[in-house]
mmCIF file of C-alpha atoms in Angstrom:
data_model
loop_
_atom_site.group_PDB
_atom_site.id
_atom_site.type_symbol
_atom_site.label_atom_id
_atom_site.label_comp_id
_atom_site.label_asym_id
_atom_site.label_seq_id
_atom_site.Cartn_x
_atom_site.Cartn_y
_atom_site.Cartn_z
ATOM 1 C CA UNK Q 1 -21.586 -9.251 0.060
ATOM 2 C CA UNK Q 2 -22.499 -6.203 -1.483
ATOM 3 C CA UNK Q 3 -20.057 -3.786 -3.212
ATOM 4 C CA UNK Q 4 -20.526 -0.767 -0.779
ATOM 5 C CA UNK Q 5 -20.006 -3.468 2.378
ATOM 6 C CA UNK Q 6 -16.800 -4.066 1.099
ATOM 7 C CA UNK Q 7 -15.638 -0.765 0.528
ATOM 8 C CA UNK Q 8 -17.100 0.067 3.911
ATOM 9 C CA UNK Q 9 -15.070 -2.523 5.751
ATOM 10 C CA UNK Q 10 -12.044 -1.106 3.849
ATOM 11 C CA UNK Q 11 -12.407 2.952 4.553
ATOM 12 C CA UNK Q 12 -13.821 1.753 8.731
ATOM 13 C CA UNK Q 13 -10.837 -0.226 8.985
ATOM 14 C CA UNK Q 14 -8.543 2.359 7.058
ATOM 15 C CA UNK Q 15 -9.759 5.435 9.841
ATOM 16 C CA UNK Q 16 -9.329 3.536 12.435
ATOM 17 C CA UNK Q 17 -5.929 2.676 12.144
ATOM 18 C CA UNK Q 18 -4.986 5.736 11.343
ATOM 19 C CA UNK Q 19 -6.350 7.124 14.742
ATOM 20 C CA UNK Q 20 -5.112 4.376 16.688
ATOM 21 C CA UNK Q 21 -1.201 4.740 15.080
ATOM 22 C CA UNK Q 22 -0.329 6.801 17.627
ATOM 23 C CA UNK Q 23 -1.124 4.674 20.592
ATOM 24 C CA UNK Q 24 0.221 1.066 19.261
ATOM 25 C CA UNK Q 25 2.608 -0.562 21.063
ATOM 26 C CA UNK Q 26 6.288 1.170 19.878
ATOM 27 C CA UNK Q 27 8.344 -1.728 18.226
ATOM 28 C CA UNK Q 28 11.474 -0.458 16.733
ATOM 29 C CA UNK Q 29 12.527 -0.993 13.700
ATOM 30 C CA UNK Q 30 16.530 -1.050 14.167
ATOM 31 C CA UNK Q 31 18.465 -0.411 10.947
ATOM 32 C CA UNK Q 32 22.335 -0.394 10.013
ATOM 33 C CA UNK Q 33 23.294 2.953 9.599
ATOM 34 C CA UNK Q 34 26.753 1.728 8.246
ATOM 35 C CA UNK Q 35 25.258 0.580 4.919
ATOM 36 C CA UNK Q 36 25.952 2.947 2.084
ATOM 37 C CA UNK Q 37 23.438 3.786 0.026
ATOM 38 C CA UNK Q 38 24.174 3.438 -4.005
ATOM 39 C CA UNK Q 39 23.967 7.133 -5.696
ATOM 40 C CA UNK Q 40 20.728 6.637 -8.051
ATOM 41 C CA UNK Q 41 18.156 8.925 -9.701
ATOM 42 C CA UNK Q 42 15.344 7.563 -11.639
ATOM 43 C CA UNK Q 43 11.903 6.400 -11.799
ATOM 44 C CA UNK Q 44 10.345 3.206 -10.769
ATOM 45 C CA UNK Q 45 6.760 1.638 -11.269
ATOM 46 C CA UNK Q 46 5.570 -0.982 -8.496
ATOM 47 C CA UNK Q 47 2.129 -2.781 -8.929
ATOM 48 C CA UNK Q 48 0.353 -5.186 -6.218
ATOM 49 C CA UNK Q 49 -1.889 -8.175 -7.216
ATOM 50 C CA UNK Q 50 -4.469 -9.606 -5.037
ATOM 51 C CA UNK Q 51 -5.001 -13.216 -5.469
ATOM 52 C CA UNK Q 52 -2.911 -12.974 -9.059
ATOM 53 C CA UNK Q 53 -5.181 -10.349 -10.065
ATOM 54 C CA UNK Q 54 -3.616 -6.852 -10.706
ATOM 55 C CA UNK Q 55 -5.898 -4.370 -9.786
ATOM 56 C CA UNK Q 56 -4.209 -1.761 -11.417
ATOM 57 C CA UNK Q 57 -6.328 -2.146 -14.344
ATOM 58 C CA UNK Q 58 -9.518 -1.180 -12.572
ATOM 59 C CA UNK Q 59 -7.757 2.264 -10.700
ATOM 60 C CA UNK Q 60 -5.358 3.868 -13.669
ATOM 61 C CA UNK Q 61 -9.046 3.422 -16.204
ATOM 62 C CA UNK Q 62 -11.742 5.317 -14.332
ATOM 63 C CA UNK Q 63 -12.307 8.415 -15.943
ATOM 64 C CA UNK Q 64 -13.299 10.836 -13.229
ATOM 65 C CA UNK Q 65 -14.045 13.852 -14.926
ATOM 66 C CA UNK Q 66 -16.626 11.862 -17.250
ATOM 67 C CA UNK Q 67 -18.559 10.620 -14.852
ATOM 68 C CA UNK Q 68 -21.046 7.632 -14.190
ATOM 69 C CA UNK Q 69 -18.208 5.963 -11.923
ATOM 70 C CA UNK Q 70 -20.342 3.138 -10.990
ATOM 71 C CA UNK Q 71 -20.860 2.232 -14.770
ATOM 72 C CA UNK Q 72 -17.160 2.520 -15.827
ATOM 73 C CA UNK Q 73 -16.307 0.286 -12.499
ATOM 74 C CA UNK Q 74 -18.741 -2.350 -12.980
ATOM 75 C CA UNK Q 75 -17.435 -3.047 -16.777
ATOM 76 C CA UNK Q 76 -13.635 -2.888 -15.465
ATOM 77 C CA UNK Q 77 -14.585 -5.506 -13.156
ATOM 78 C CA UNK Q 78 -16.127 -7.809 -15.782
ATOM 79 C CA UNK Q 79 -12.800 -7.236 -17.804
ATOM 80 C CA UNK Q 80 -11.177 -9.463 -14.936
ATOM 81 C CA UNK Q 81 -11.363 -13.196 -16.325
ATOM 82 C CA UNK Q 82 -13.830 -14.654 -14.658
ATOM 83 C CA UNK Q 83 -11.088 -17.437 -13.267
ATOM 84 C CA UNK Q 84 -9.294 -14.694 -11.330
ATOM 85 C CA UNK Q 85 -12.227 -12.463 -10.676
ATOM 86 C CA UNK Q 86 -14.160 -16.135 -8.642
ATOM 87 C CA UNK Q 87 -10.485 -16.356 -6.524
ATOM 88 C CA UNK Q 88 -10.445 -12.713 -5.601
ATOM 89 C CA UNK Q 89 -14.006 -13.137 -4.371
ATOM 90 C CA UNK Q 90 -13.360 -16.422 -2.233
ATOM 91 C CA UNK Q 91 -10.616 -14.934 -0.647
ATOM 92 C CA UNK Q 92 -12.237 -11.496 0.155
ATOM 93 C CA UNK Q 93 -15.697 -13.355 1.358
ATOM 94 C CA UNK Q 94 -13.131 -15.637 3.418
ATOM 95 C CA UNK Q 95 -11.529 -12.510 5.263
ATOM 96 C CA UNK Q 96 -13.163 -9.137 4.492
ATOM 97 C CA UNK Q 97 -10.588 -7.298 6.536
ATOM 98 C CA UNK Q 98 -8.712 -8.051 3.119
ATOM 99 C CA UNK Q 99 -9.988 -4.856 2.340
ATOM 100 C CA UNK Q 100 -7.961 -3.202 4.746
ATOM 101 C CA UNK Q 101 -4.590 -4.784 3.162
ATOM 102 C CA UNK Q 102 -6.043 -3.448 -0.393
ATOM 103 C CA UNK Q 103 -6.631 0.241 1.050
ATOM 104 C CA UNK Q 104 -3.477 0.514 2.278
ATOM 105 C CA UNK Q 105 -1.701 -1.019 -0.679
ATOM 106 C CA UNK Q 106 -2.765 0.938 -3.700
ATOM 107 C CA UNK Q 107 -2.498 -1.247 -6.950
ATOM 108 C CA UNK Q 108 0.313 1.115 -8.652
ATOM 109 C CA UNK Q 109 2.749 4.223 -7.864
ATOM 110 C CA UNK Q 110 5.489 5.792 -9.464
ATOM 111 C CA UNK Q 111 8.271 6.626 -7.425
ATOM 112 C CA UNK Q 112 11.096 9.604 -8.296
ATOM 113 C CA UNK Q 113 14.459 9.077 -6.832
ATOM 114 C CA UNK Q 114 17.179 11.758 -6.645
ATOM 115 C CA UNK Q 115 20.083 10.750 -4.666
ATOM 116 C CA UNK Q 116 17.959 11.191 -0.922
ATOM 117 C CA UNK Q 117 14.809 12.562 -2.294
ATOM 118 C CA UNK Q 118 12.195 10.722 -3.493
ATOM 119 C CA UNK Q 119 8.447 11.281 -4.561
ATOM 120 C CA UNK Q 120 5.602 8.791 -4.181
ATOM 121 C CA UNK Q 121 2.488 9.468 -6.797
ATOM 122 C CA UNK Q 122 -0.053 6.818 -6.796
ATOM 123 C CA UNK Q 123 -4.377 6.451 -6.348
ATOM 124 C CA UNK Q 124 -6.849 3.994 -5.520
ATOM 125 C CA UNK Q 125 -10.647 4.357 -5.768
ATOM 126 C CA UNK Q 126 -11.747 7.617 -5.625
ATOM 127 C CA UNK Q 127 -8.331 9.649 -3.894
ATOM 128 C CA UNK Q 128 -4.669 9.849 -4.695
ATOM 129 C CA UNK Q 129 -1.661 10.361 -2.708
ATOM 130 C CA UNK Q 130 1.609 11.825 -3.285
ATOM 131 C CA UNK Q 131 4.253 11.061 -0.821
ATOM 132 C CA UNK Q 132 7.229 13.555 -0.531
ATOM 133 C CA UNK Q 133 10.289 12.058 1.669
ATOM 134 C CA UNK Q 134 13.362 14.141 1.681
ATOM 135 C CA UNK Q 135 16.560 12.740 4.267
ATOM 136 C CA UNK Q 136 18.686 15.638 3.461
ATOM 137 C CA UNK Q 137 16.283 18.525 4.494
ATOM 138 C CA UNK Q 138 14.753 16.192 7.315
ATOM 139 C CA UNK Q 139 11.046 16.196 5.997
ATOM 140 C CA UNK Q 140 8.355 14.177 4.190
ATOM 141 C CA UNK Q 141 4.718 15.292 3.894
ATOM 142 C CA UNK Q 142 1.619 13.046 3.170
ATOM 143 C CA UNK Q 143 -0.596 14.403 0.420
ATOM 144 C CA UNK Q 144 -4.367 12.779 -0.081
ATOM 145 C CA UNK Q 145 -7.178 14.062 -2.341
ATOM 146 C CA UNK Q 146 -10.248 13.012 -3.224
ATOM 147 C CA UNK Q 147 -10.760 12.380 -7.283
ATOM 148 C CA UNK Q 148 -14.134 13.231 -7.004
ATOM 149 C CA UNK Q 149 -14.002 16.265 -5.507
ATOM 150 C CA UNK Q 150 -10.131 17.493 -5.735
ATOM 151 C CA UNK Q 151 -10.409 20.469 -3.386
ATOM 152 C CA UNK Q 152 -10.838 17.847 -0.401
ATOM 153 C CA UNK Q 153 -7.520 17.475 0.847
ATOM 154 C CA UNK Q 154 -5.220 16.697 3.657
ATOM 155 C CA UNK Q 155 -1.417 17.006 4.237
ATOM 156 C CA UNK Q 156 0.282 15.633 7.349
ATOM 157 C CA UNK Q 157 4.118 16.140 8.313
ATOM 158 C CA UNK Q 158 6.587 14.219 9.871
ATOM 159 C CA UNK Q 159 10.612 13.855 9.967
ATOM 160 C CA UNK Q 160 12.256 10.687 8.704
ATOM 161 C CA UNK Q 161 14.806 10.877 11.602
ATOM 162 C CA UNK Q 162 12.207 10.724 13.886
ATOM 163 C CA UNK Q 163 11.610 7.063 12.509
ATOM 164 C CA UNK Q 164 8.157 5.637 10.772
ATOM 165 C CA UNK Q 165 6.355 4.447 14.085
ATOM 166 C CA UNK Q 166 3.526 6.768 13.409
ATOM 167 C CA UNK Q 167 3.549 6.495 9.389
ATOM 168 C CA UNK Q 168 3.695 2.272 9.904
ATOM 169 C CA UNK Q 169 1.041 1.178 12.464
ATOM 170 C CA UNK Q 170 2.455 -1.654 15.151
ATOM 171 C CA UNK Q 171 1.280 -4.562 12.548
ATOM 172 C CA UNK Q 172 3.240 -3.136 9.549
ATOM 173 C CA UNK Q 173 6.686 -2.757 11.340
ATOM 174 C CA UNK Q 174 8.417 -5.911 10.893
ATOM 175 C CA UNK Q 175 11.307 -6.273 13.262
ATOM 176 C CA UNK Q 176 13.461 -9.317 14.530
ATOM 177 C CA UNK Q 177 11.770 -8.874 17.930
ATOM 178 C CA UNK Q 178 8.774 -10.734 16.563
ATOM 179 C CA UNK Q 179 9.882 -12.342 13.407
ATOM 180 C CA UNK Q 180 12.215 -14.789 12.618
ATOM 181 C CA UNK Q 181 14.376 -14.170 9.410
ATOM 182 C CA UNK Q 182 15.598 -16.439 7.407
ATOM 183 C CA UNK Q 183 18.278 -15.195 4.569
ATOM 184 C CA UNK Q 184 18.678 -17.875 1.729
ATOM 185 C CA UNK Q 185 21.549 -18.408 -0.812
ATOM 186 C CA UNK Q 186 18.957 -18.524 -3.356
ATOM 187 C CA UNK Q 187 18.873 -14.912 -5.595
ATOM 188 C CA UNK Q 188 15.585 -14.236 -7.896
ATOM 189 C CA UNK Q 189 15.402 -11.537 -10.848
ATOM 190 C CA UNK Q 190 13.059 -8.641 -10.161
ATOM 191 C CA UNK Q 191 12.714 -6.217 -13.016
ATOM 192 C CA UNK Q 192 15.848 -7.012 -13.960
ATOM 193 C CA UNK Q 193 17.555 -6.740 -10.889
ATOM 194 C CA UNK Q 194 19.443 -9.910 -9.556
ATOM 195 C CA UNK Q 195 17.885 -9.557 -5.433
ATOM 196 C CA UNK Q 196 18.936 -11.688 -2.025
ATOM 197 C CA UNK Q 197 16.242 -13.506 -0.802
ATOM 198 C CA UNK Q 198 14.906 -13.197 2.868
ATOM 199 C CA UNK Q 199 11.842 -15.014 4.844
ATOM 200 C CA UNK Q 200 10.219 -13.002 7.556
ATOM 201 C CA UNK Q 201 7.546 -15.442 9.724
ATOM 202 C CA UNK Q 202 6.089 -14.469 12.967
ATOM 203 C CA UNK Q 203 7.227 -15.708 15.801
ATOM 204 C CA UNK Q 204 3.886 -16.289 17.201
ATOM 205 C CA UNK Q 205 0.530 -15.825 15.889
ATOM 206 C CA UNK Q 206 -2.008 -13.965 17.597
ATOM 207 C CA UNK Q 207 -5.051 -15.722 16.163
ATOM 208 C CA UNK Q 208 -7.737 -13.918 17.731
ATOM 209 C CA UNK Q 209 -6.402 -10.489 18.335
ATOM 210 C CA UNK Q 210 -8.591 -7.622 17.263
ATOM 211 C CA UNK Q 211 -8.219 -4.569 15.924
ATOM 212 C CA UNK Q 212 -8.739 -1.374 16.674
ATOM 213 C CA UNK Q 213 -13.004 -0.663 17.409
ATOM 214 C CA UNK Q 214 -13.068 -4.358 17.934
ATOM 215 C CA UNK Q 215 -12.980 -5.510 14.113
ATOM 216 C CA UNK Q 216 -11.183 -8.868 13.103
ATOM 217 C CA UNK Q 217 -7.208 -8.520 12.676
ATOM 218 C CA UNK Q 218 -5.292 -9.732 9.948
ATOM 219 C CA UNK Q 219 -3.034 -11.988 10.302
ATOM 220 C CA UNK Q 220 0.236 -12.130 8.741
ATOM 221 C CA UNK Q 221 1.604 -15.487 8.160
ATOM 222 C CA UNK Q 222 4.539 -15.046 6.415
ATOM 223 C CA UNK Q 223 6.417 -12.295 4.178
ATOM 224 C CA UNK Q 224 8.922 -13.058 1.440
ATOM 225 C CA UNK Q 225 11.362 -10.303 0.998
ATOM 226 C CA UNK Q 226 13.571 -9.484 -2.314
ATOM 227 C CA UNK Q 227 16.285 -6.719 -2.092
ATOM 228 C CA UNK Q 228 18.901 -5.378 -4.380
ATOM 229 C CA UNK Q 229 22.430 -3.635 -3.069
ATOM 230 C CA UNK Q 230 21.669 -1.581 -6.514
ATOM 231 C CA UNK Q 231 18.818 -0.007 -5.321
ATOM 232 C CA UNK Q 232 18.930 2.789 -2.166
ATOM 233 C CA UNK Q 233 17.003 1.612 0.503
ATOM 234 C CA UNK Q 234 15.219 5.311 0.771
ATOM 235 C CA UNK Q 235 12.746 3.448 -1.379
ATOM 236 C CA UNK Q 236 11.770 1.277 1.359
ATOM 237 C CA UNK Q 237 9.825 3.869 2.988
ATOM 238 C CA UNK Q 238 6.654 3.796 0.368
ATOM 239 C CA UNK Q 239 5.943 0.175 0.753
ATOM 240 C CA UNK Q 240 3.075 -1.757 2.579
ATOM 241 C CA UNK Q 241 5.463 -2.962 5.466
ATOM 242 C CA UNK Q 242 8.510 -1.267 7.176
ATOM 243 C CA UNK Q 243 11.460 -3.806 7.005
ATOM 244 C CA UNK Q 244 15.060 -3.502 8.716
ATOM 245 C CA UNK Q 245 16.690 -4.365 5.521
ATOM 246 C CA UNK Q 246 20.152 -2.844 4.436
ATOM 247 C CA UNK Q 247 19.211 -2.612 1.013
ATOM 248 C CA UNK Q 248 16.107 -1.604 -1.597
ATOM 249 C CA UNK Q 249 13.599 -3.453 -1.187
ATOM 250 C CA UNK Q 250 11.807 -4.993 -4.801
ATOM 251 C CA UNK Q 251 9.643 -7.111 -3.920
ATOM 252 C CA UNK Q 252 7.506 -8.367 -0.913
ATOM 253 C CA UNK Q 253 5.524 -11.586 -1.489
ATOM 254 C CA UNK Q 254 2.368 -11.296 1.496
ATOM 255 C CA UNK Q 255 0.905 -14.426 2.620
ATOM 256 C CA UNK Q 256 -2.256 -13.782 5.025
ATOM 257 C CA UNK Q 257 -2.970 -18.022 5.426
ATOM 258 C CA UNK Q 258 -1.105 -20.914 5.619
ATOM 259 C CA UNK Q 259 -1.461 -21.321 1.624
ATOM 260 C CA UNK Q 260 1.266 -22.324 -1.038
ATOM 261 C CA UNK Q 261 0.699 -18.862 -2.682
ATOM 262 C CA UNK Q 262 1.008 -15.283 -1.538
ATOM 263 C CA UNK Q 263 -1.955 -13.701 -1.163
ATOM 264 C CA UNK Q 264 -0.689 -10.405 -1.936
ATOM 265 C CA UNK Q 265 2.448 -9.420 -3.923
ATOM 266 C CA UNK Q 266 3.627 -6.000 -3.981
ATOM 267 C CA UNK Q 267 6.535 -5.752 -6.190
ATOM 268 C CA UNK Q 268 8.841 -3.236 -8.650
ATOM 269 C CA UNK Q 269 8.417 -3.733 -12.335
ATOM 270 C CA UNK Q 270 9.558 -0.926 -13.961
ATOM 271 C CA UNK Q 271 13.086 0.035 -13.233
ATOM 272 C CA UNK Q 272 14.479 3.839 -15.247
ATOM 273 C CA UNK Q 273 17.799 5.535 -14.649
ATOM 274 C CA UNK Q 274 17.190 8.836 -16.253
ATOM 275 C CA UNK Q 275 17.526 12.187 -14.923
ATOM 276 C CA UNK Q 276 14.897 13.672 -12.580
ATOM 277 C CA UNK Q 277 14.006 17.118 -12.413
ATOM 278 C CA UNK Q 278 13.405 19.333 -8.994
ATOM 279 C CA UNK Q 279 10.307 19.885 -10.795
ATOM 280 C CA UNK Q 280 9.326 15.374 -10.183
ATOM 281 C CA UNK Q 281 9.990 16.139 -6.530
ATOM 282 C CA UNK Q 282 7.799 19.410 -5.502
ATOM 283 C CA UNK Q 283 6.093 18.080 -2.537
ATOM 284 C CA UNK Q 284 2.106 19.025 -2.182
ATOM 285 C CA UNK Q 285 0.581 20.337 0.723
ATOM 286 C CA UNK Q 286 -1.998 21.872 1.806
ATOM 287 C CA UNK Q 287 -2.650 23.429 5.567
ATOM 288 C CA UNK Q 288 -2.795 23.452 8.019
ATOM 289 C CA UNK Q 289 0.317 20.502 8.268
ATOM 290 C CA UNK Q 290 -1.072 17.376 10.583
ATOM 291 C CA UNK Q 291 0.821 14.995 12.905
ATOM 292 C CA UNK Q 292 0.045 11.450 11.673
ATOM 293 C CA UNK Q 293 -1.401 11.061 14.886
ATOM 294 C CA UNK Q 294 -3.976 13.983 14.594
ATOM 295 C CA UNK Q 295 -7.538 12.987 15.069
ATOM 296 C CA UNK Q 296 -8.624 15.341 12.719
ATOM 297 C CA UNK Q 297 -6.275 14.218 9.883
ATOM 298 C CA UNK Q 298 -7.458 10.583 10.449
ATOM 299 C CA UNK Q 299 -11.104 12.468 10.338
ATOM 300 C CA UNK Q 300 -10.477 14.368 7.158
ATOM 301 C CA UNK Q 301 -8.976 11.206 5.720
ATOM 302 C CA UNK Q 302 -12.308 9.191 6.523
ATOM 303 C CA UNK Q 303 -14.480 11.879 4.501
ATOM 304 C CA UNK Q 304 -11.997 11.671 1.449
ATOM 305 C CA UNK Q 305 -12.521 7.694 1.559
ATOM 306 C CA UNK Q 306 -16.484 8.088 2.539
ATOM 307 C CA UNK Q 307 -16.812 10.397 -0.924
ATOM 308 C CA UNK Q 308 -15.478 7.941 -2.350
ATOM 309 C CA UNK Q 309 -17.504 4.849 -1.259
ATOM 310 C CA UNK Q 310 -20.753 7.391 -2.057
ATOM 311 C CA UNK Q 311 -19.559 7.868 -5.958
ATOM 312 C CA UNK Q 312 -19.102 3.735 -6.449
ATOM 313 C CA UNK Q 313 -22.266 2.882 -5.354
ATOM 314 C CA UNK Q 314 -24.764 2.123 -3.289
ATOM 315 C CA UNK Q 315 -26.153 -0.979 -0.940
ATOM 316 C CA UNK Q 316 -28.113 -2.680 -3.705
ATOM 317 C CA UNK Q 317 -25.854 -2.348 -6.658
ATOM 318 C CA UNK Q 318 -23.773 -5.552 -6.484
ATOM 319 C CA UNK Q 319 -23.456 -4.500 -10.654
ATOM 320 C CA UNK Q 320 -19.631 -6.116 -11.590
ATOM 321 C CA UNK Q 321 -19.227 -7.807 -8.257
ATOM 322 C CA UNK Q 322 -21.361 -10.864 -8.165
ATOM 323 C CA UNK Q 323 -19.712 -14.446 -9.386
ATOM 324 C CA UNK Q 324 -19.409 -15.118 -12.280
ATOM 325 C CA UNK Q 325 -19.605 -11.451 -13.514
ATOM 326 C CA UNK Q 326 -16.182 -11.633 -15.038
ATOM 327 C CA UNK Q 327 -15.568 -13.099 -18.222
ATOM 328 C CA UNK Q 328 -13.840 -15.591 -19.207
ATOM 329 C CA UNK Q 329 -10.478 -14.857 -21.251
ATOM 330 C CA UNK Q 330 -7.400 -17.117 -22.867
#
């Protein structure tokens, strides 16, 4: 499959759940407002890998102000060992929809933390986001921008009190109506942090569900949850699913089959206590302010994706994404 058919099975899928959030059936996500939040202010890097392969290295090295995008992406993808680059494939040509779980996930973010503020920055191919999320004032906004052409733009609003059933689509919200959890006794280290281990696995599988226009659902088979008591769990906004854990959550190990290893892994690896400025947390917007919900914001987020698909390529150039393209390293 060619380059641009994965990237348009990614940005299809992307718009279409973002126009169909609003109308997905309402599971809440009940928390434990008892639990008190450590005081913390700092910085903290996450990364995902897909298959083992972190594609951070392909979206923090294109150079978008130089130019001849295709070119710089087709020699970042041969700088994946061929080994990893082969897996990746398999398990993308095995369920494109992957895409969607890559689009949603971008490879690496920075996140700001002062006491109940905290600022999201992060990109994938061809946009950036910033997230703002403030508890004390009562508002987060949802920045996206195109990196090829930064004055396309889109902000949307929302209030954390209302909850995240419009920021998390139904799939993403993980409650104990439909999952069984599983706590062990077993603790694992995650950048540094000594985190309680829980299981989440659904209680039944909807194996031929689709999604919204009719395209093939992912299915989640099983999500391995690390959280700290260290860490505030206003973090646990910014990741790819909406947990009701007490605590921050570190690390989320994704399985999408009934394999040994995770398919996905989004996780913290960069822990800093140091001062943050106001300055860190200035939220960006630009208006008009959307619901989630809006059609027009899911709209205006398609075209940001769509200019991006456009600069990477088009239907013939496979350049970087055939097998065997990567090479071999170690």
């Amino acid at each position: 499959m060619s380059k641009i058919n994965y990237l348009f099975l990614i940005i299809l899928s992307f718009a279409s759940i973002r126009m169909a959030s609003g109308s997905d059936t309402k599971v809440p996500v009940k928390e434990n407002k008892n639990v008190q939040d450590p005081v913390f202010q700092g910085i903290l890097t996450t990364k995902v890998s897909l298959a083992g392969v972190d594609l951070s290295t392909i979206t923090e090295n294109i150079d978008y102000q130089k130019g001849d995008i295709q070119q710089q992406l087709a020699a970042l993808y041969k700088s994946i060992p061929a080994q990893d680059f082969a897996r990746m494939q398999s398990m993308m040509e095995k369920n494109p929809m992957l895409g969607m779980a890559m689009i949603m996930t971008p490879p690496q973010a920075t996140i700001y933390i002062k006491d109940k503020v905290a600022m999201v920055k992060t990109k994938g191919l061809g946009y950036e986001i910033q997230h703002y999320h403030n508890e004390q004032s009562d508002e987060a906004f949802l920045y996206t921008a195109s990196l090829i052409q930064p004055t396309e733009a889109v902000t949307s609003a929302y209030k954390p009190s209302d909850g995240y059933e419009e920021l998390f689509t139904a799939d993403k919200r993980i409650s104990s109506q439909n999952f069984k959890v599983e706590r062990s006794s077993n603790t694992a280290d995650v950048a540094g942090y000594m985190c309680s281990i829980a299981t989440y696995t659904p209680k039944a599988l909807q194996q031929e569900a689709p999604s919204s226009l009719g395209m093939p659902a992912i299915q989640l088979h099983k999500l391995v949850v690390y959280t700290s008591k260290d860490l505030p769990k206003v973090i646990n906004f910014s990741h790819p699913y909406y947990l009701p854990e007490d605590h921050g959550i570190m690390r989320i190990d994704i399985y999408l089959d009934n394999g040994n290893e995770p398919t996905m892994v989004y996780e913290i690896v960069s822990v800093k206590k140091t001062p943050v400025s106001d300055d860190m947390l200035i939220a960006k917007k630009t208006a008009p302010l959307y619901a989630l919900t809006d059609i027009d914001y899911g709209m205006k987020l398609l075209g940001i994706m769509m200019g991006g698909m456009a600069a990477f390529g088009g239907e013939d150039d496979d350049d970087g994404m055939e097998e065997g393209e990567g090479e071999s390293q170690g």
